[in-house]
Amino acid sequence: MSNNGKTLYSKLFDHLEKTRSIESAMQLCEWDQETYMPKEGIFFRSLTLSNLSEIHHKLKTSPAYKKLLGSLIDLKTGEIIHSDLSAKDIQNLKVLKEDFDKQSKLPLKFVKAFTKLSSESSFMWQKAKEHSDFKSFAPYLKNIVKSNQKKAAFLGFKHHPYDALIDLYEPGMTTEVLDHLFIKLKFELIELLRKIKIKNKKFQKIETYSSFHHQMHLGRNLLEAIGLKPEFSRLDTTTHPFCSSIGPFDIRLTTRVIDDDFISNIYSCLHEGGHGLYGKGVSKFSLGLPEGQSASLGLDESQSRLYETRLGKSYGFIEAMLPFIKEHLKMPNLSLETLYENINKVEPHFIRIESDEISYCLHIILRYEIEKALIEGSLKVEDVPKIWNEKMEEYLGIIPAHDSQGCLQDIHWSMGAIGYFPTYALGNIYAASLFEVFKKSHPQFDEELKRFDLSALQTFLQKNLYDHGRLLKPLELMKKITPEGLNPEVYLDYLKDKYSILYGLDS
Amino acid sequence: MSNNGKTLYSKLFDHLEKTRSIESAMQLCEWDQETYMPKEGIFFRSLTLSNLSEIHHKLKTSPAYKKLLGSLIDLKTGEIIHSDLSAKDIQNLKVLKEDFDKQSKLPLKFVKAFTKLSSESSFMWQKAKEHSDFKSFAPYLKNIVKSNQKKAAFLGFKHHPYDALIDLYEPGMTTEVLDHLFIKLKFELIELLRKIKIKNKKFQKIETYSSFHHQMHLGRNLLEAIGLKPEFSRLDTTTHPFCSSIGPFDIRLTTRVIDDDFISNIYSCLHEGGHGLYGKGVSKFSLGLPEGQSASLGLDESQSRLYETRLGKSYGFIEAMLPFIKEHLKMPNLSLETLYENINKVEPHFIRIESDEISYCLHIILRYEIEKALIEGSLKVEDVPKIWNEKMEEYLGIIPAHDSQGCLQDIHWSMGAIGYFPTYALGNIYAASLFEVFKKSHPQFDEELKRFDLSALQTFLQKNLYDHGRLLKPLELMKKITPEGLNPEVYLDYLKDKYSILYGLDS
């Protein structure tokens, strides 16, 4: 073993930083496409994204990069070549080798065509959703499914082609684990929902209209209160809210504003805010290195769901937030009880992102079952609306009146992402476990929350999650934080406890 | 001569289209930096721009491109190699060869460092301007000057290093031509200004406040009326207004809104609107080819100044615009005479973009003299504020109270652009000649203008200017339109006629 590893490692860092900056340009193109781009800009934008994606892919798979990476870690055996690297450097190298293995399996031509297809499909989806016209979107979805089947074949898999796809978003996850997990969740959630329905408990509805301007102002203030300062973040509006960490100090959040539903905007903001805090906490100056990236989509989602639901919909948080709402939305007489009930009422909704905590994972399970079937070829794209509606009725007891309330509601498929949805359910389960560990380690949190002091939570998350970057696989990381690892019981217990009280159920 | 030129030419087209799409990503990064980027995003953005600029430079100078271009046109002799190309293809190839010659002279390392410096300097300039703190900006300006001197040396020049720089923005232009032109202009304009001052004529001032919202609404409506539809364009606000053609159907304009000066915003919009119409008219589907690009900065400026001043500040246009202003700014009693006088009153202003038509070119000449002296080394950066103020007093009779009203007002130097300013004066001269030719060829325009019908002007510009792209050099193109070519007399006559009437001067 020679000892010029540090020099080579620093060259590798520069290369990855460059790769990350191209990614940043792509993210900006995508953010702009959803926020401010004039609509006829789309055709040239697709071309731009396709070219950037080609450059990005080349940087990640170029002979020069292969040589550089290979001079630090043996690309066949995984052996570390130099003796002067830190344990963290070595961890980074191991993850980079895994990435390289995956990337190399996808031909450049395929990657380029895939990006172009995604960009065009997203645009077509937006139009199809507007007019609730699934037929106009179906040819694009067919292509997306076909391309994902190809992708799975390129990447390789042991048991199910879907395993190759979910692994891209949640490393190490498989259909076997998910099938097992989701059967349990589905059974218990449907049961809980049934009990709640029987109670037929009605809460007093808050009837109010809040202007776009006031709601955005409230959103920005809440985000600042949870730690997202305007110096390094911003909030805009899009059809489908998202968060994009364009740079370590450039976090872009978006929300949707509905004038007679101020609650929707608040939780959109808190959701994306959770992603944003992770993006801000994790990236810092390790640009492009695994240590500077979030661990997985599921863990990223654990942060959004933690801020949106586990923390954000808790009694304590709502109590702390109440003065903000009273002030910004001019509702001086709003009572805490009414607000808490309105936020947490269980009422199956057609739209996933508007769903209550009990219905939410059922939405995910429905999508998982459909996309798994599409990928294995046991379901045709044409039949998606029918199956969607049938499952909605079976799991949630409601049937969408049109497809924009149903299978056209989400952007993900149009972006080419199949295997992505399960991470949303995983996020909820991780979040519940993380929050449980935190609360046990810091029992005075409830008191601090009254002053909107979230610093202890931030410190906990920084140390236990953010600081690990992507150096461990999600399940390894979860096991480090809590010995149970992936345990749906903590999540189900939390739901049962909370909603038994709210709805007066027998436990 | 073989005849597979068409195939090779189509490959060249693909390569240039790709290059153009990277340029588009850079333009978006720059637009975003000025409009919506959180301020701490700047450091990573600089890196992104520097990397994109490197990729762009490589695409324009790569061995592959050289080989492709060289297979169509002999890079030494300029001879065309294949017999099956059209006259237009051949013109494109000749311009591309010239571009290639220039680009190849700039080392990649230099280009990269220059882009990074520009991005950082723009940011520092913005802060320096805010606090009127020239000292904090001076080190950056020194670097900018040094880098431009280097650039001139790389590019080569016959008589003056500044010639190499102006040639980048206005191909074929030299200090010799400019010195000659500007001496005449300076003399005549100072004389005209003197006569106007003596008259000491006062007009009734319009005292009003118009909200940001109303002014932006008016701006958007005016832009739509001159042909910039929201489907392919948008209007935002920045410190320094600009126009960026991010794609053939994605024209981004920006303006500045001052609540007690609605006129400023209107003419900002019309100015950038003129650029936008050129960008829209010229690019179409010839992405990356010279035939799809504007001829020069001077000719681009001829379009902005045509819409802003020559057309936009004419009696007929103001008459046609009056109903828009009355409606959007809620000023039902505004009279045409008062509006015309307020728009055209001559009152030397510290700020170039707020200047009346008489002062405007004096602002440019001042900048030209300063930057020429900086480049030749006869003026130190430290002395810029002093010299600036002395010249302001000499030419315009006013002295800025602080540097943000003086030498810190413009973004150009901070962006690394030296040799750019003269194109603003050239634009005015070109615009006057173009409009003269148009009016002679279409005498019924005044009548049409009353209905806000600008279609004849659009057709004229499309045919005589836009359709030529960048296939001819500015002076060649001007000679094609009017036998006099570059003739300041037409411009000076227009100014003398208009302002003699407004101010009752003896002719």
mmCIF file of C-alpha atoms in Angstrom, chain A residues 17-22 24-25 28-32 35-42 44-45 47-48 51-52 54-55 58-59 112 230-234 236 246-252 280 287, chain B residues 17-22 24-25 28-32 35-42 44-45 47-48 51-52 54-55 58-59 112 230-234 236 246-252 280 287:
data_model
loop_
_atom_site.group_PDB
_atom_site.id
_atom_site.type_symbol
_atom_site.label_atom_id
_atom_site.label_comp_id
_atom_site.label_asym_id
_atom_site.label_seq_id
_atom_site.Cartn_x
_atom_site.Cartn_y
_atom_site.Cartn_z
ATOM 1 C CA GLU A 17 -17.872 18.494 -6.737
ATOM 2 C CA LYS A 18 -17.999 19.185 -10.466
ATOM 3 C CA THR A 19 -20.487 16.356 -10.958
ATOM 4 C CA ARG A 20 -22.589 17.803 -8.158
ATOM 5 C CA SER A 21 -22.567 21.227 -9.785
ATOM 6 C CA ILE A 22 -23.949 19.793 -13.032
ATOM 7 C CA SER A 24 -27.351 21.492 -9.428
ATOM 8 C CA ALA A 25 -27.859 23.006 -12.897
ATOM 9 C CA LEU A 28 -32.460 24.397 -11.273
ATOM 10 C CA CYS A 29 -33.784 23.585 -14.761
ATOM 11 C CA GLU A 30 -36.359 21.287 -13.179
ATOM 12 C CA TRP A 31 -37.314 23.744 -10.443
ATOM 13 C CA ASP A 32 -37.709 26.514 -13.017
ATOM 14 C CA THR A 35 -42.280 27.341 -11.131
ATOM 15 C CA TYR A 36 -41.529 30.141 -13.579
ATOM 16 C CA MET A 37 -40.772 28.858 -17.086
ATOM 17 C CA PRO A 38 -43.102 30.146 -19.832
ATOM 18 C CA LYS A 39 -44.957 27.082 -21.090
ATOM 19 C CA GLU A 40 -43.545 27.093 -24.623
ATOM 20 C CA GLY A 41 -40.076 26.879 -23.107
ATOM 21 C CA ILE A 42 -40.594 23.164 -22.509
ATOM 22 C CA PHE A 44 -35.864 23.427 -25.536
ATOM 23 C CA ARG A 45 -35.771 22.748 -21.792
ATOM 24 C CA LEU A 47 -33.200 19.175 -24.781
ATOM 25 C CA THR A 48 -31.153 21.090 -22.220
ATOM 26 C CA ASN A 51 -27.783 17.164 -22.633
ATOM 27 C CA LEU A 52 -26.974 17.964 -19.004
ATOM 28 C CA GLU A 54 -25.634 13.081 -20.650
ATOM 29 C CA ILE A 55 -22.776 15.183 -19.319
ATOM 30 C CA LYS A 58 -20.412 10.784 -18.533
ATOM 31 C CA LEU A 59 -18.780 12.428 -15.526
ATOM 32 C CA LYS A 112 -30.330 10.249 -22.275
ATOM 33 C CA PRO A 230 -34.530 33.060 3.764
ATOM 34 C CA GLU A 231 -30.806 33.618 3.317
ATOM 35 C CA PHE A 232 -30.478 30.032 2.164
ATOM 36 C CA SER A 233 -33.988 28.934 1.247
ATOM 37 C CA ARG A 234 -37.105 30.085 -0.550
ATOM 38 C CA ASP A 236 -42.693 29.166 -4.241
ATOM 39 C CA ILE A 246 -29.883 23.123 -5.456
ATOM 40 C CA GLY A 247 -26.811 23.826 -3.376
ATOM 41 C CA PRO A 248 -25.763 23.467 0.259
ATOM 42 C CA PHE A 249 -27.063 26.963 0.923
ATOM 43 C CA ASP A 250 -29.805 27.076 -1.677
ATOM 44 C CA ILE A 251 -32.833 25.074 -0.589
ATOM 45 C CA ARG A 252 -35.930 25.526 -2.755
ATOM 46 C CA LYS A 280 -29.235 21.751 4.635
ATOM 47 C CA LEU A 287 -20.356 18.275 -2.073
ATOM 48 C CA GLU B 17 -27.653 22.709 -30.727
ATOM 49 C CA LYS B 18 -26.065 20.894 -27.795
ATOM 50 C CA THR B 19 -23.668 23.799 -27.218
ATOM 51 C CA ARG B 20 -26.624 26.175 -27.296
ATOM 52 C CA SER B 21 -28.464 24.104 -24.699
ATOM 53 C CA ILE B 22 -25.519 24.362 -22.288
ATOM 54 C CA SER B 24 -29.242 28.029 -22.034
ATOM 55 C CA ALA B 25 -28.496 26.333 -18.701
ATOM 56 C CA LEU B 28 -30.900 30.225 -16.528
ATOM 57 C CA CYS B 29 -28.317 30.095 -13.716
ATOM 58 C CA GLU B 30 -27.568 33.762 -14.316
ATOM 59 C CA TRP B 31 -31.223 34.783 -14.558
ATOM 60 C CA ASP B 32 -32.000 32.892 -11.367
ATOM 61 C CA THR B 35 -34.100 37.099 -9.628
ATOM 62 C CA TYR B 36 -34.900 34.333 -7.159
ATOM 63 C CA MET B 37 -31.755 32.680 -5.774
ATOM 64 C CA PRO B 38 -31.353 32.892 -1.963
ATOM 65 C CA LYS B 39 -28.287 35.041 -1.402
ATOM 66 C CA GLU B 40 -26.120 32.352 0.207
ATOM 67 C CA GLY B 41 -26.585 30.267 -2.933
ATOM 68 C CA ILE B 42 -23.962 32.402 -4.664
ATOM 69 C CA PHE B 44 -22.076 27.122 -5.197
ATOM 70 C CA ARG B 45 -23.695 28.941 -8.117
ATOM 71 C CA LEU B 47 -18.886 26.942 -9.130
ATOM 72 C CA THR B 48 -21.767 25.654 -11.239
ATOM 73 C CA ASN B 51 -18.104 24.270 -14.633
ATOM 74 C CA LEU B 52 -20.793 24.886 -17.232
ATOM 75 C CA GLU B 54 -15.778 24.989 -19.015
ATOM 76 C CA ILE B 55 -18.037 22.419 -20.673
ATOM 77 C CA LYS B 58 -14.753 22.563 -24.516
ATOM 78 C CA LEU B 59 -17.704 21.925 -26.815
ATOM 79 C CA LYS B 112 -12.866 29.122 -16.352
ATOM 80 C CA PRO B 230 -46.794 35.198 -21.877
ATOM 81 C CA GLU B 231 -46.712 31.759 -23.503
ATOM 82 C CA PHE B 232 -43.094 32.372 -24.452
ATOM 83 C CA SER B 233 -41.946 35.239 -22.246
ATOM 84 C CA ARG B 234 -42.076 36.517 -18.683
ATOM 85 C CA ASP B 236 -39.615 39.766 -13.310
ATOM 86 C CA ILE B 246 -33.051 31.215 -22.565
ATOM 87 C CA GLY B 247 -34.585 29.378 -25.507
ATOM 88 C CA PRO B 248 -36.321 30.268 -28.757
ATOM 89 C CA PHE B 249 -39.644 30.258 -26.930
ATOM 90 C CA ASP B 250 -38.434 31.288 -23.491
ATOM 91 C CA ILE B 251 -37.665 35.004 -23.352
ATOM 92 C CA ARG B 252 -37.006 36.371 -19.851
ATOM 93 C CA LYS B 280 -37.680 35.706 -30.469
ATOM 94 C CA LEU B 287 -30.341 26.884 -32.564
#
